[in-house]
Coordinates of C-alpha atoms in Angstrom, one line a residue:
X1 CA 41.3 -17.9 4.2
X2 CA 43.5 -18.0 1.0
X3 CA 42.4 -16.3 -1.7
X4 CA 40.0 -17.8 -4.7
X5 CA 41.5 -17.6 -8.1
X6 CA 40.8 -18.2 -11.4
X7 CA 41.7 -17.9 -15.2
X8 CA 39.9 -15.2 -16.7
X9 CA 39.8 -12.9 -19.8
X10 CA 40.7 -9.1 -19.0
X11 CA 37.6 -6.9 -18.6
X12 CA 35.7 -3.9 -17.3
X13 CA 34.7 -3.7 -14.0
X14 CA 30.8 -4.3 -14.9
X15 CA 28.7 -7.2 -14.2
X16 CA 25.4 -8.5 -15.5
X17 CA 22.5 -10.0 -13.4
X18 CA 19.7 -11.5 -14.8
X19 CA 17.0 -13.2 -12.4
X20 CA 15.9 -16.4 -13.9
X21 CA 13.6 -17.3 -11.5
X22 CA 11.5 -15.9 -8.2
X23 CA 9.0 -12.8 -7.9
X24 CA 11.6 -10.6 -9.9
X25 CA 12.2 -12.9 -12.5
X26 CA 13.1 -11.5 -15.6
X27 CA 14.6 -8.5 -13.8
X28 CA 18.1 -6.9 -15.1
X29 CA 20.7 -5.2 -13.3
X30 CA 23.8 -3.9 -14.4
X31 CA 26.5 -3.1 -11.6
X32 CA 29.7 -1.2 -12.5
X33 CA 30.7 -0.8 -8.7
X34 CA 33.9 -2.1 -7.6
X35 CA 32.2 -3.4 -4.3
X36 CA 28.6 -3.8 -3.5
X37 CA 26.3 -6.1 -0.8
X38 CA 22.7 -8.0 -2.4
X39 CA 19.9 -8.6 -0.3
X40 CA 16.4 -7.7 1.2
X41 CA 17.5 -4.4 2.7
X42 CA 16.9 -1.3 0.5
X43 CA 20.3 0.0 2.2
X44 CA 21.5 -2.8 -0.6
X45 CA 22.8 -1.8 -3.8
X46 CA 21.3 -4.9 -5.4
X47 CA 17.8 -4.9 -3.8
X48 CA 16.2 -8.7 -3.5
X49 CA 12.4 -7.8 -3.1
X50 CA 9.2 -10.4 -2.2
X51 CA 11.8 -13.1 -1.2
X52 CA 11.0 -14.2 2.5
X53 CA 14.3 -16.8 2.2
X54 CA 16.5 -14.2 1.5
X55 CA 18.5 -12.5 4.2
X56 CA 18.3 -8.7 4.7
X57 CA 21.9 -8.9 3.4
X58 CA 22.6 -12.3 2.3
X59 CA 25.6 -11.7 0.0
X60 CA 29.0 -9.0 -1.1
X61 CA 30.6 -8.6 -4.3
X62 CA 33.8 -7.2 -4.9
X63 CA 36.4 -7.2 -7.8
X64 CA 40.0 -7.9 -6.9
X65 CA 42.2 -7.2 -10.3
X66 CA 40.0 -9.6 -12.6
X67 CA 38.9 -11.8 -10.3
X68 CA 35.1 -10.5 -9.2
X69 CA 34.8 -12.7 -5.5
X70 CA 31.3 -13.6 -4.3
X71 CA 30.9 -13.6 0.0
X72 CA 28.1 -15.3 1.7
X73 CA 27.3 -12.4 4.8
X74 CA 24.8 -15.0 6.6
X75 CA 26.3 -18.2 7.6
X76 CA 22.8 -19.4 8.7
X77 CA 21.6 -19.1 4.8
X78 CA 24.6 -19.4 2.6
X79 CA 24.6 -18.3 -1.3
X80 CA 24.5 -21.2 -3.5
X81 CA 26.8 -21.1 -6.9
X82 CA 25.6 -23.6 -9.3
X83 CA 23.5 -25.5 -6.7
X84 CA 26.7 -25.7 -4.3
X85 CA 26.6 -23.8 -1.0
X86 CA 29.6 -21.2 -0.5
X87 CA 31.0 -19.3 1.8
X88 CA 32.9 -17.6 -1.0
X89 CA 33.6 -18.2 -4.4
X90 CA 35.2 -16.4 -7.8
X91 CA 32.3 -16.4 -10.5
X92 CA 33.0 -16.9 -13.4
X93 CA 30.9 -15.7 -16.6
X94 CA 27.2 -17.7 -16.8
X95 CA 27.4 -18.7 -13.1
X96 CA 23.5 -19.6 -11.9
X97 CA 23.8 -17.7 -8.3
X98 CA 20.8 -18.5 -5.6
X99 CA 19.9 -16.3 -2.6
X100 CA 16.8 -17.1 -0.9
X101 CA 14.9 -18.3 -3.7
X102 CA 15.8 -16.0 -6.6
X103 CA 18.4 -17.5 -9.3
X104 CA 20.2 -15.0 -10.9
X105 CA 22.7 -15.7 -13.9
X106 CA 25.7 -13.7 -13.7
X107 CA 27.8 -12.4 -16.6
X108 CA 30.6 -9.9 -17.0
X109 CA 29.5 -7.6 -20.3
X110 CA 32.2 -7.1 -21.9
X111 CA 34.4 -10.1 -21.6
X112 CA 36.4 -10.9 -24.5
X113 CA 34.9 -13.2 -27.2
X114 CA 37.5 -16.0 -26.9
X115 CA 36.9 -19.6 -26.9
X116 CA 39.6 -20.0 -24.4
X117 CA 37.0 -18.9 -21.9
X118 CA 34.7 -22.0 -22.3
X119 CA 37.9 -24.0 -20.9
X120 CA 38.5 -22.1 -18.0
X121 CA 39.5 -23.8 -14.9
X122 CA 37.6 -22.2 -11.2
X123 CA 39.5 -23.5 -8.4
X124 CA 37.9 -22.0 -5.2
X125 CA 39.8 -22.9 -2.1
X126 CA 39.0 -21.8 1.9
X127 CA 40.3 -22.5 5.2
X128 CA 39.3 -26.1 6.6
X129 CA 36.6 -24.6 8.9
X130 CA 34.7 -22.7 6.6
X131 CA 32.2 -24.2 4.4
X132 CA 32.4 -26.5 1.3
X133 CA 33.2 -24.4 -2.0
X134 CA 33.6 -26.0 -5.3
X135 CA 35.7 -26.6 -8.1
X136 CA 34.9 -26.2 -11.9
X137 CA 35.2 -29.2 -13.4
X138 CA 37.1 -29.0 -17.1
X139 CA 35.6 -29.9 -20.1
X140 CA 35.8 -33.7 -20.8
X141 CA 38.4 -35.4 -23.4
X142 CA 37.4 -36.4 -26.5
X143 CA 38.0 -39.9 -24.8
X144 CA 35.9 -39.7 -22.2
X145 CA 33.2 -38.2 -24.5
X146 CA 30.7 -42.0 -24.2
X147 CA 28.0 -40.6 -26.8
X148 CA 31.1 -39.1 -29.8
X149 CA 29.7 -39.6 -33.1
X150 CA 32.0 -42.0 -35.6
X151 CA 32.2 -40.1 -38.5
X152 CA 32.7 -42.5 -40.6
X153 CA 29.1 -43.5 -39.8
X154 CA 28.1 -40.4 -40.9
X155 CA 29.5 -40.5 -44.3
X156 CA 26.0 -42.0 -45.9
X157 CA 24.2 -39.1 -44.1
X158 CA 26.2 -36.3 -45.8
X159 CA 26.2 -38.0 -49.3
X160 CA 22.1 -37.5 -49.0
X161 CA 22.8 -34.3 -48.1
X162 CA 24.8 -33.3 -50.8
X163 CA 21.9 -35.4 -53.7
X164 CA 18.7 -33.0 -52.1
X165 CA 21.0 -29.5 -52.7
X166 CA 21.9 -30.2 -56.0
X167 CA 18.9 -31.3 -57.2
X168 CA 17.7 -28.1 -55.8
X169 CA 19.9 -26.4 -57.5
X170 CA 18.9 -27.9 -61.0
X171 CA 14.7 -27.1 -60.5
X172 CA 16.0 -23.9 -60.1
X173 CA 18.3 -23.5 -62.9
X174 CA 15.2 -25.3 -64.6
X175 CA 12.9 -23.3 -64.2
X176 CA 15.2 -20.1 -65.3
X177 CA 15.5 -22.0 -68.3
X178 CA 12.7 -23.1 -69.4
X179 CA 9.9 -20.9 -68.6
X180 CA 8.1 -18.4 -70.3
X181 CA 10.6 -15.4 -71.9
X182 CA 7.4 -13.2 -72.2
X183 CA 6.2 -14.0 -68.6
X184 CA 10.2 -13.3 -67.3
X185 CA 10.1 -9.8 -69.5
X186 CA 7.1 -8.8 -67.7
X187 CA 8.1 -9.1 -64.3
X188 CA 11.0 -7.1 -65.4
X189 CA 9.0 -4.4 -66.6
X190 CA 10.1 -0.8 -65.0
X191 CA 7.7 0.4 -62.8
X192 CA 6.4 4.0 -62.8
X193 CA 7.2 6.4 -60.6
X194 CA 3.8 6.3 -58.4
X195 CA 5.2 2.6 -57.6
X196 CA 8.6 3.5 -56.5
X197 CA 7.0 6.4 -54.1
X198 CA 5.1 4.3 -52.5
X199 CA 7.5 1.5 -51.8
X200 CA 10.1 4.3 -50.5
X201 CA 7.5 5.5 -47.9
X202 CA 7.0 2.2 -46.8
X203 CA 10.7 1.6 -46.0
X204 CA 11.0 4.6 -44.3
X205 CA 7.5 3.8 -42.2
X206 CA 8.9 0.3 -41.4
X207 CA 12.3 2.3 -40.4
X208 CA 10.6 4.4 -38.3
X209 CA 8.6 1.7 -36.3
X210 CA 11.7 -0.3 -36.0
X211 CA 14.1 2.9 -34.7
X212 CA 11.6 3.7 -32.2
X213 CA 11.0 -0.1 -30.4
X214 CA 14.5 0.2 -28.8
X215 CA 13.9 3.7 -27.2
X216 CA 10.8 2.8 -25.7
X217 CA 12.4 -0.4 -24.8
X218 CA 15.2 2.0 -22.9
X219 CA 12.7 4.8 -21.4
X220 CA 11.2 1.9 -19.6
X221 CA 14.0 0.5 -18.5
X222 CA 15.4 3.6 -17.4
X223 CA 11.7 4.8 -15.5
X224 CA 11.4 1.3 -14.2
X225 CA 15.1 1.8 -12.5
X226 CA 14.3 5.6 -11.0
X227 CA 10.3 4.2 -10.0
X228 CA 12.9 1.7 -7.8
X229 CA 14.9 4.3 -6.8
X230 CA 12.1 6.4 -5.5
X231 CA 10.6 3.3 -3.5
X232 CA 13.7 3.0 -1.7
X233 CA 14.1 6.5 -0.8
X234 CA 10.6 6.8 0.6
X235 CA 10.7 3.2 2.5
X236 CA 13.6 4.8 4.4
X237 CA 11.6 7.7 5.4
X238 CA 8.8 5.4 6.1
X239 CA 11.4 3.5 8.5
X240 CA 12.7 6.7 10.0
X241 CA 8.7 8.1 10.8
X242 CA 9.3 10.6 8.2
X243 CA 5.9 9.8 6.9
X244 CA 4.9 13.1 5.0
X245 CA 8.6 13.0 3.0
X246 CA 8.1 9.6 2.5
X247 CA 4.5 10.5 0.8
X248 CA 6.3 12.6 -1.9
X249 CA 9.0 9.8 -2.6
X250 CA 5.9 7.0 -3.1
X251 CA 4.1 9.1 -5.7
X252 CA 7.2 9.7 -7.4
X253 CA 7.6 6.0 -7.8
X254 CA 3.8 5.6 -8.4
X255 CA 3.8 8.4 -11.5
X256 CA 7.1 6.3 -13.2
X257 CA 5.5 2.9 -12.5
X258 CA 2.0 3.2 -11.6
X259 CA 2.2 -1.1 -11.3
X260 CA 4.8 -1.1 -8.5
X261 CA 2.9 -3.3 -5.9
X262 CA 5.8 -2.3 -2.9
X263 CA 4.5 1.6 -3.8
X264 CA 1.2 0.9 -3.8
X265 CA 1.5 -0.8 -0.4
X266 CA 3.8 1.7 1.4
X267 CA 1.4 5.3 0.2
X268 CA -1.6 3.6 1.7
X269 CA 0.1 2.6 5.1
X270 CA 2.1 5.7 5.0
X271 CA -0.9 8.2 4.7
X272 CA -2.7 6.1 7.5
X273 CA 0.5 6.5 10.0
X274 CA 0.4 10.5 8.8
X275 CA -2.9 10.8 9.6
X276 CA -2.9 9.2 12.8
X277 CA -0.3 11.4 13.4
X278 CA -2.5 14.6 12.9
X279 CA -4.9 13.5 15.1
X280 CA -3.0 12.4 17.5
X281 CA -1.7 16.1 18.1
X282 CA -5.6 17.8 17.6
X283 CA -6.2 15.4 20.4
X284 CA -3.3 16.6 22.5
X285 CA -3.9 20.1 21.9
X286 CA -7.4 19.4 23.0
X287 CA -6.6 18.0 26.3
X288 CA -3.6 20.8 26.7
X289 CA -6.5 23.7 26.0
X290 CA -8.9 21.8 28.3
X291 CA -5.7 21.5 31.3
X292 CA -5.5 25.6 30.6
X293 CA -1.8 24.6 29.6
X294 CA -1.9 26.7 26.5
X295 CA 1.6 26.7 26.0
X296 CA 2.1 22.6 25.1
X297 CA -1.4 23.2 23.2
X298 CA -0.2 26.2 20.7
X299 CA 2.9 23.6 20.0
X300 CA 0.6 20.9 19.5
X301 CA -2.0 22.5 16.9
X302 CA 1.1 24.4 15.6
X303 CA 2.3 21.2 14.3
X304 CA -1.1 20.2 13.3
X305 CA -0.7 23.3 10.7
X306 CA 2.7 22.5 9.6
X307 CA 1.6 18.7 8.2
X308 CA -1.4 19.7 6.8
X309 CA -0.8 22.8 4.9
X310 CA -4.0 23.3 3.4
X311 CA -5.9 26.2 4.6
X312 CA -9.4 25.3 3.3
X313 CA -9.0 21.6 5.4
X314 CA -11.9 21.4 8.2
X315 CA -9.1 19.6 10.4
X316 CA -6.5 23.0 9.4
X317 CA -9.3 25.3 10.4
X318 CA -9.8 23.7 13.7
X319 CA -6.5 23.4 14.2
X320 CA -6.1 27.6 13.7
X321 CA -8.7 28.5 15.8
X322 CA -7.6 26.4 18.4
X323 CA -4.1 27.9 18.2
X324 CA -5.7 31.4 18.2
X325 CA -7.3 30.7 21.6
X326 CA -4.4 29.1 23.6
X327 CA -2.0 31.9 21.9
X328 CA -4.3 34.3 23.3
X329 CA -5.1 32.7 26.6
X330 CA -1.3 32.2 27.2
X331 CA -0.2 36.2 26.3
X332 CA -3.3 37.0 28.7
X333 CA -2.0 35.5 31.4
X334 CA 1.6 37.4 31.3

């Protein structure tokens, strides 16, 4: 497959995704990896969550010199650029990318303000048995522009315009003019000193209202991005059967961004697996005391210990005494 090009400004190798549309609409990430994969999966570095039509990893994006390529990873469910299904495709700044059902605008941050860039030319080509990619059309003529405005029509327009300012212009001078000298000397009056106080700690409250919206606006972003961080984290350990590890990672997320619904979800079914998992070994050690094999039943209430922890829990208690008697029982027979 040859390589996708296009004519792009020189930038930084960071990237800009907004989601437009879908469950995590208005969501914002900001990727400075040189290579990274977007999907369903939490193993994802872009994580596409509540989006059934979305593959577990639907999609990889990698920068090659200033070209950042986008690669459809499911041929079964191919990304769409612009409403045109691609196998692979260069993006170029303001591109509407779908996966599943979540659009996403992408945008490089700091691309260079040039206008230049609005005349770009994306020519995306691939081998004849892959699937269709597109082309970027350019910017139409002036004529091939149907709906260009004659300007000499507009001549009558702009005279108008010009009559309304100035005689805007001469109410105002007018009114300077002509009205009252006394009235003008009076609202030019000093003002005393109680005034000017007060007006200076109003600026400085309004400053301080207005220095403190974009911190807040930051802390949440910034809690918001480690609440996901924390979800992830513990769904693996959820995956793996780590269920008491994965407990610590879900309140983590949960104290961030008591809201998350994925956290919510995954504490409740992770403390019911954990639990099950406790009594599934009291009732092993039961049967193991009951089959005088007190070896397998000091392992089992052993472990019952070890997850629960808590010394004044009925189900620790039981768990102790139990281990007391087969520990005993088995040094008794030896």
């Amino acid at each position: 497959m040859n390589r996708a090009t296009a004519a792009l400004a020189p930038s930084a190798r960071e990237t800009k995704w907004t989601v437009v549309s879908g469950a995590m609409v208005g969501s914002v990430r900001l990727m400075n990896a040189k290579a990274f994969t977007i999907g369903r999966s939490p193993e994802c570095e872009f994580v596409i969550i509540n989006d059934t039509k979305c593959s577990r990893k639907h999609a990889s994006v990698q920068w090659n010199g200033d070209s950042c390529e986008l690669t459809s990873l499911n041929p079964d469910n191919l990304v769409q650029v612009n409403s045109v299904p691609v196998g692979a495709a260069v993006l170029a700044d303001g591109d509407m990318v779908l996966l599943g059902t979540t659009m996403v605008q992408f945008n490089k941050t700091s691309v260079a303000d040039d206008s230049s860039i609005r005349h770009r030319q994306l020519t995306v080509v691939t081998d004849r048995s892959g699937p269709a990619h597109y082309t970027r059309p350019q910017a139409p003529s002036p004529q091939q522009r149907p709906n260009q405005k004659n300007p000499r029509r507009s001549g009558g327009k702009s005279s108008a315009n010009k009559f309304v300012i100035y005689a805007i212009i001469a109410g105002v001078i007018g009114y300077v003019v002509l009205s009252d000298p006394a009235k003008r000397k009076e609202q030019l009056k000093l003002r005393t000193e109680q005034q000017v106080t007060a007006d200076i700690e109003t600026a400085n409250k309004l400053q301080e209202a207005a220095g403190n919206r974009p911190t807040r606006r930051y802390e949440q972003s910034v809690s918001s991005r480690q609440a996901q961080e924390n979800y992830v984290r513990g769904f693996r350990d959820y995956r793996k059967g780590q269920y008491e590890r994965s407990l610590d990672s879900f309140q983590a997320c949960l104290a961030l961004d008591p809201a998350h619904v994925l956290c919510n979800r995954y504490i409740r079914l992770a403390r019911r697996k954990f639990n099950e998992l406790v009594q599934y070994n009291v009732v092993l050690g039961r049967k193991y005391r009951d089959q005088n094999q007190f070896k397998p039943c000091v392992a089992a209430f052993r472990n019952v210990m070890v997850m629960i922890k808590d010394a004044n829990s009925a189900v620790y208690r039981e768990a102790k005494a139990n281990y007391d008697a087969c520990n005993a029982s088995a040094e008794g027979r030896y």
